[in-house]
mmCIF file with all atom_site columns, C-alpha atoms in Angstrom:
data_model
loop_
_atom_site.group_PDB
_atom_site.id
_atom_site.type_symbol
_atom_site.label_atom_id
_atom_site.label_alt_id
_atom_site.label_comp_id
_atom_site.label_asym_id
_atom_site.label_entity_id
_atom_site.label_seq_id
_atom_site.pdbx_PDB_ins_code
_atom_site.Cartn_x
_atom_site.Cartn_y
_atom_site.Cartn_z
_atom_site.occupancy
_atom_site.B_iso_or_equiv
_atom_site.pdbx_formal_charge
_atom_site.auth_seq_id
_atom_site.auth_comp_id
_atom_site.auth_asym_id
_atom_site.auth_atom_id
_atom_site.pdbx_PDB_model_num
ATOM 1  C CA . MET A 1 1  ? 31.503 58.740 -177.958 1.00 82.00 ? 24  MET A CA 1
ATOM 2  C CA . LYS A 1 2  ? 32.545 57.571 -180.553 1.00 83.00 ? 25  LYS A CA 1
ATOM 3  C CA . SER A 1 3  ? 30.777 54.556 -181.484 1.00 85.00 ? 26  SER A CA 1
ATOM 4  C CA . PHE A 1 4  ? 29.141 51.251 -180.734 1.00 87.00 ? 27  PHE A CA 1
ATOM 5  C CA . LEU A 1 5  ? 30.925 48.357 -182.207 1.00 88.00 ? 28  LEU A CA 1
ATOM 6  C CA . PRO A 1 6  ? 29.151 44.604 -182.878 1.00 93.00 ? 29  PRO A CA 1
ATOM 7  C CA . TYR A 1 7  ? 31.749 41.956 -181.787 1.00 93.00 ? 30  TYR A CA 1
ATOM 8  C CA . VAL A 1 8  ? 30.759 38.076 -182.157 1.00 94.00 ? 31  VAL A CA 1
ATOM 9  C CA . ASN A 1 9  ? 32.764 35.508 -180.678 1.00 93.00 ? 32  ASN A CA 1
ATOM 10 C CA . PHE A 1 10 ? 33.416 32.144 -182.618 1.00 92.00 ? 33  PHE A CA 1
ATOM 11 C CA . ASP A 1 11 ? 34.998 28.089 -180.990 1.00 89.00 ? 34  ASP A CA 1
ATOM 12 C CA . GLY A 1 12 ? 36.924 28.526 -184.750 1.00 90.00 ? 35  GLY A CA 1
ATOM 13 C CA . ALA A 1 13 ? 34.495 29.529 -186.828 1.00 93.00 ? 36  ALA A CA 1
ATOM 14 C CA . THR A 1 14 ? 35.546 32.996 -187.258 1.00 95.00 ? 37  THR A CA 1
ATOM 15 C CA . ARG A 1 15 ? 37.603 33.152 -190.650 1.00 97.00 ? 38  ARG A CA 1
ATOM 16 C CA . ASP A 1 16 ? 34.752 31.204 -192.176 1.00 96.00 ? 39  ASP A CA 1
ATOM 17 C CA . ALA A 1 17 ? 32.423 33.684 -190.313 1.00 95.00 ? 40  ALA A CA 1
ATOM 18 C CA . MET A 1 18 ? 33.831 37.024 -191.709 1.00 97.00 ? 41  MET A CA 1
ATOM 19 C CA . THR A 1 19 ? 34.997 35.574 -195.155 1.00 97.00 ? 42  THR A CA 1
ATOM 20 C CA . PHE A 1 20 ? 31.445 34.441 -195.931 1.00 96.00 ? 43  PHE A CA 1
ATOM 21 C CA . TYR A 1 21 ? 30.048 38.520 -194.707 1.00 95.00 ? 44  TYR A CA 1
ATOM 22 C CA . LYS A 1 22 ? 32.895 39.790 -197.050 1.00 96.00 ? 45  LYS A CA 1
ATOM 23 C CA . ALA A 1 23 ? 31.434 38.168 -200.118 1.00 96.00 ? 46  ALA A CA 1
ATOM 24 C CA . CYS A 1 24 ? 27.797 38.847 -198.997 1.00 93.00 ? 47  CYS A CA 1
ATOM 25 C CA . LEU A 1 25 ? 28.227 42.832 -197.760 1.00 92.00 ? 48  LEU A CA 1
ATOM 26 C CA . GLY A 1 26 ? 31.711 43.983 -199.609 1.00 95.00 ? 49  GLY A CA 1
ATOM 27 C CA . GLY A 1 27 ? 34.354 45.987 -197.900 1.00 96.00 ? 50  GLY A CA 1
ATOM 28 C CA . GLU A 1 28 ? 37.966 45.328 -196.163 1.00 98.00 ? 51  GLU A CA 1
ATOM 29 C CA . LEU A 1 29 ? 38.732 42.587 -194.314 1.00 98.00 ? 52  LEU A CA 1
ATOM 30 C CA . GLU A 1 30 ? 41.738 42.360 -191.493 1.00 98.00 ? 53  GLU A CA 1
ATOM 31 C CA . MET A 1 31 ? 42.210 38.888 -189.234 1.00 97.00 ? 54  MET A CA 1
ATOM 32 C CA . GLN A 1 32 ? 45.190 38.624 -187.144 1.00 95.00 ? 55  GLN A CA 1
ATOM 33 C CA . THR A 1 33 ? 46.019 34.324 -185.967 1.00 93.00 ? 56  THR A CA 1
ATOM 34 C CA . PHE A 1 34 ? 46.478 34.343 -181.996 1.00 88.00 ? 57  PHE A CA 1
ATOM 35 C CA . LYS A 1 35 ? 50.487 32.951 -183.174 1.00 88.00 ? 58  LYS A CA 1
ATOM 36 C CA . ASP A 1 36 ? 50.778 36.795 -185.382 1.00 88.00 ? 59  ASP A CA 1
ATOM 37 C CA . ALA A 1 37 ? 49.608 38.898 -182.577 1.00 85.00 ? 60  ALA A CA 1
ATOM 38 C CA . GLY A 1 38 ? 52.169 36.652 -180.108 1.00 82.00 ? 61  GLY A CA 1
ATOM 39 C CA . ALA A 1 39 ? 49.549 35.388 -177.895 1.00 75.00 ? 62  ALA A CA 1
ATOM 40 C CA . HIS A 1 40 ? 50.218 32.760 -175.462 1.00 75.00 ? 63  HIS A CA 1
ATOM 41 C CA . GLN A 1 41 ? 47.502 30.521 -176.543 1.00 74.00 ? 64  GLN A CA 1
ATOM 42 C CA . PRO A 1 42 ? 46.739 26.646 -175.861 1.00 74.00 ? 65  PRO A CA 1
ATOM 43 C CA . PRO A 1 43 ? 48.499 24.530 -178.253 1.00 78.00 ? 66  PRO A CA 1
ATOM 44 C CA . GLY A 1 44 ? 46.688 24.459 -181.065 1.00 78.00 ? 67  GLY A CA 1
ATOM 45 C CA . ASN A 1 45 ? 45.077 27.671 -181.056 1.00 78.00 ? 68  ASN A CA 1
ATOM 46 C CA . ASP A 1 46 ? 47.874 29.430 -183.168 1.00 81.00 ? 69  ASP A CA 1
ATOM 47 C CA . ASP A 1 47 ? 45.940 29.380 -186.389 1.00 87.00 ? 70  ASP A CA 1
ATOM 48 C CA . ARG A 1 48 ? 42.333 30.630 -184.479 1.00 90.00 ? 71  ARG A CA 1
ATOM 49 C CA . ILE A 1 49 ? 41.280 34.689 -184.731 1.00 94.00 ? 72  ILE A CA 1
ATOM 50 C CA . MET A 1 50 ? 42.603 36.948 -182.351 1.00 92.00 ? 73  MET A CA 1
ATOM 51 C CA . HIS A 1 51 ? 40.751 39.443 -183.914 1.00 94.00 ? 74  HIS A CA 1
ATOM 52 C CA . ALA A 1 52 ? 38.872 40.288 -187.202 1.00 97.00 ? 75  ALA A CA 1
ATOM 53 C CA . LYS A 1 53 ? 37.723 43.971 -188.090 1.00 97.00 ? 76  LYS A CA 1
ATOM 54 C CA . LEU A 1 54 ? 34.903 43.881 -191.466 1.00 97.00 ? 77  LEU A CA 1
ATOM 55 C CA . THR A 1 55 ? 34.892 47.360 -192.654 1.00 96.00 ? 78  THR A CA 1
ATOM 56 C CA . ALA A 1 56 ? 32.012 48.454 -195.127 1.00 93.00 ? 79  ALA A CA 1
ATOM 57 C CA . GLY A 1 57 ? 31.345 52.601 -195.484 1.00 90.00 ? 80  GLY A CA 1
ATOM 58 C CA . SER A 1 58 ? 30.841 53.508 -191.725 1.00 88.00 ? 81  SER A CA 1
ATOM 59 C CA . ALA A 1 59 ? 29.978 49.995 -190.826 1.00 90.00 ? 82  ALA A CA 1
ATOM 60 C CA . VAL A 1 60 ? 32.360 47.742 -188.779 1.00 94.00 ? 83  VAL A CA 1
ATOM 61 C CA . LEU A 1 61 ? 32.089 44.108 -187.330 1.00 95.00 ? 84  LEU A CA 1
ATOM 62 C CA . MET A 1 62 ? 34.246 42.467 -185.031 1.00 96.00 ? 85  MET A CA 1
ATOM 63 C CA . ALA A 1 63 ? 34.881 38.933 -184.475 1.00 96.00 ? 86  ALA A CA 1
ATOM 64 C CA . SER A 1 64 ? 37.173 36.279 -182.512 1.00 94.00 ? 87  SER A CA 1
ATOM 65 C CA . ASP A 1 65 ? 37.726 33.035 -181.664 1.00 92.00 ? 88  ASP A CA 1
ATOM 66 C CA . SER A 1 66 ? 37.692 32.401 -178.218 1.00 82.00 ? 89  SER A CA 1
ATOM 67 C CA . PRO A 1 67 ? 40.026 29.346 -177.125 1.00 71.00 ? 90  PRO A CA 1
ATOM 68 C CA . GLY A 1 68 ? 40.051 28.104 -173.603 1.00 68.00 ? 91  GLY A CA 1
ATOM 69 C CA . MET A 1 69 ? 36.205 29.171 -173.531 1.00 73.00 ? 92  MET A CA 1
ATOM 70 C CA . PRO A 1 70 ? 33.545 27.469 -174.344 1.00 79.00 ? 93  PRO A CA 1
ATOM 71 C CA . VAL A 1 71 ? 30.926 30.100 -176.777 1.00 85.00 ? 94  VAL A CA 1
ATOM 72 C CA . THR A 1 72 ? 27.519 29.318 -176.431 1.00 81.00 ? 95  THR A CA 1
ATOM 73 C CA . VAL A 1 73 ? 24.873 30.757 -179.443 1.00 84.00 ? 96  VAL A CA 1
ATOM 74 C CA . GLY A 1 74 ? 23.142 33.030 -179.003 1.00 81.00 ? 97  GLY A CA 1
ATOM 75 C CA . ASN A 1 75 ? 25.272 34.479 -176.070 1.00 84.00 ? 98  ASN A CA 1
ATOM 76 C CA . ASN A 1 76 ? 28.213 35.105 -178.293 1.00 87.00 ? 99  ASN A CA 1
ATOM 77 C CA . VAL A 1 77 ? 27.694 39.074 -179.465 1.00 88.00 ? 100 VAL A CA 1
ATOM 78 C CA . TRP A 1 78 ? 29.166 41.496 -177.231 1.00 86.00 ? 101 TRP A CA 1
ATOM 79 C CA . ILE A 1 79 ? 29.138 45.932 -178.260 1.00 87.00 ? 102 ILE A CA 1
ATOM 80 C CA . SER A 1 80 ? 32.292 47.812 -177.976 1.00 87.00 ? 103 SER A CA 1
ATOM 81 C CA . ILE A 1 81 ? 31.894 50.908 -177.230 1.00 88.00 ? 104 ILE A CA 1
ATOM 82 C CA . ASP A 1 82 ? 34.703 53.171 -178.989 1.00 88.00 ? 105 ASP A CA 1
ATOM 83 C CA . CYS A 1 83 ? 35.313 56.103 -175.863 1.00 91.00 ? 106 CYS A CA 1
ATOM 84 C CA . GLU A 1 84 ? 37.019 59.221 -176.629 1.00 92.00 ? 107 GLU A CA 1
ATOM 85 C CA . SER A 1 85 ? 39.410 59.417 -173.773 1.00 94.00 ? 108 SER A CA 1
ATOM 86 C CA . ILE A 1 86 ? 40.172 57.575 -170.083 1.00 95.00 ? 109 ILE A CA 1
ATOM 87 C CA . GLU A 1 87 ? 37.759 60.342 -169.010 1.00 95.00 ? 110 GLU A CA 1
ATOM 88 C CA . GLU A 1 88 ? 35.459 59.144 -170.889 1.00 93.00 ? 111 GLU A CA 1
ATOM 89 C CA . ILE A 1 89 ? 35.792 55.593 -170.127 1.00 93.00 ? 112 ILE A CA 1
ATOM 90 C CA . GLU A 1 90 ? 35.868 56.146 -166.196 1.00 94.00 ? 113 GLU A CA 1
ATOM 91 C CA . ARG A 1 91 ? 32.787 57.504 -166.328 1.00 93.00 ? 114 ARG A CA 1
ATOM 92 C CA . ILE A 1 92 ? 30.510 55.361 -168.651 1.00 91.00 ? 115 ILE A CA 1
ATOM 93 C CA . PHE A 1 93 ? 32.667 51.854 -167.202 1.00 90.00 ? 116 PHE A CA 1
ATOM 94 C CA . PRO A 1 94 ? 31.120 51.918 -163.940 1.00 91.00 ? 117 PRO A CA 1
ATOM 95 C CA . ALA A 1 95 ? 27.890 53.531 -165.520 1.00 92.00 ? 118 ALA A CA 1
ATOM 96 C CA . MET A 1 96 ? 26.939 50.622 -166.834 1.00 86.00 ? 119 MET A CA 1
ATOM 97 C CA . GLY A 1 97 ? 28.456 48.262 -164.104 1.00 84.00 ? 120 GLY A CA 1
ATOM 98 C CA . GLU A 1 98 ? 25.707 49.212 -162.358 1.00 83.00 ? 121 GLU A CA 1
#
C-alpha cells in the first residue's frame, strides 16, 4: 500500500479552500475543472473543481466540488487508499466493506 490520503468534498468552494490551504501550508497545488476534464455535468458546473491536489513534502490533501450531490459539512471527508496493485485492491475492498 502506498498511502492513505484525505479527500474533502465541497459545494463550489474547492478553489477557494485549496488556495487558502496552499497559502497556509505552502507546497504545490494542482486543480482540474470539470470542463478541463471533458466531464459531462449539469449546466453551470464547468468551472467547478473535479480534482484538486495539494502536495507539501510528503503530505497530500485532495479535494473536489460535488455538482449534483449535496454536501453536508462533517460528512464531507473521505480517505483515499492508494494501492500498489489490482490484487491489493481486490483484497482490501471487500475487507473494508465488512
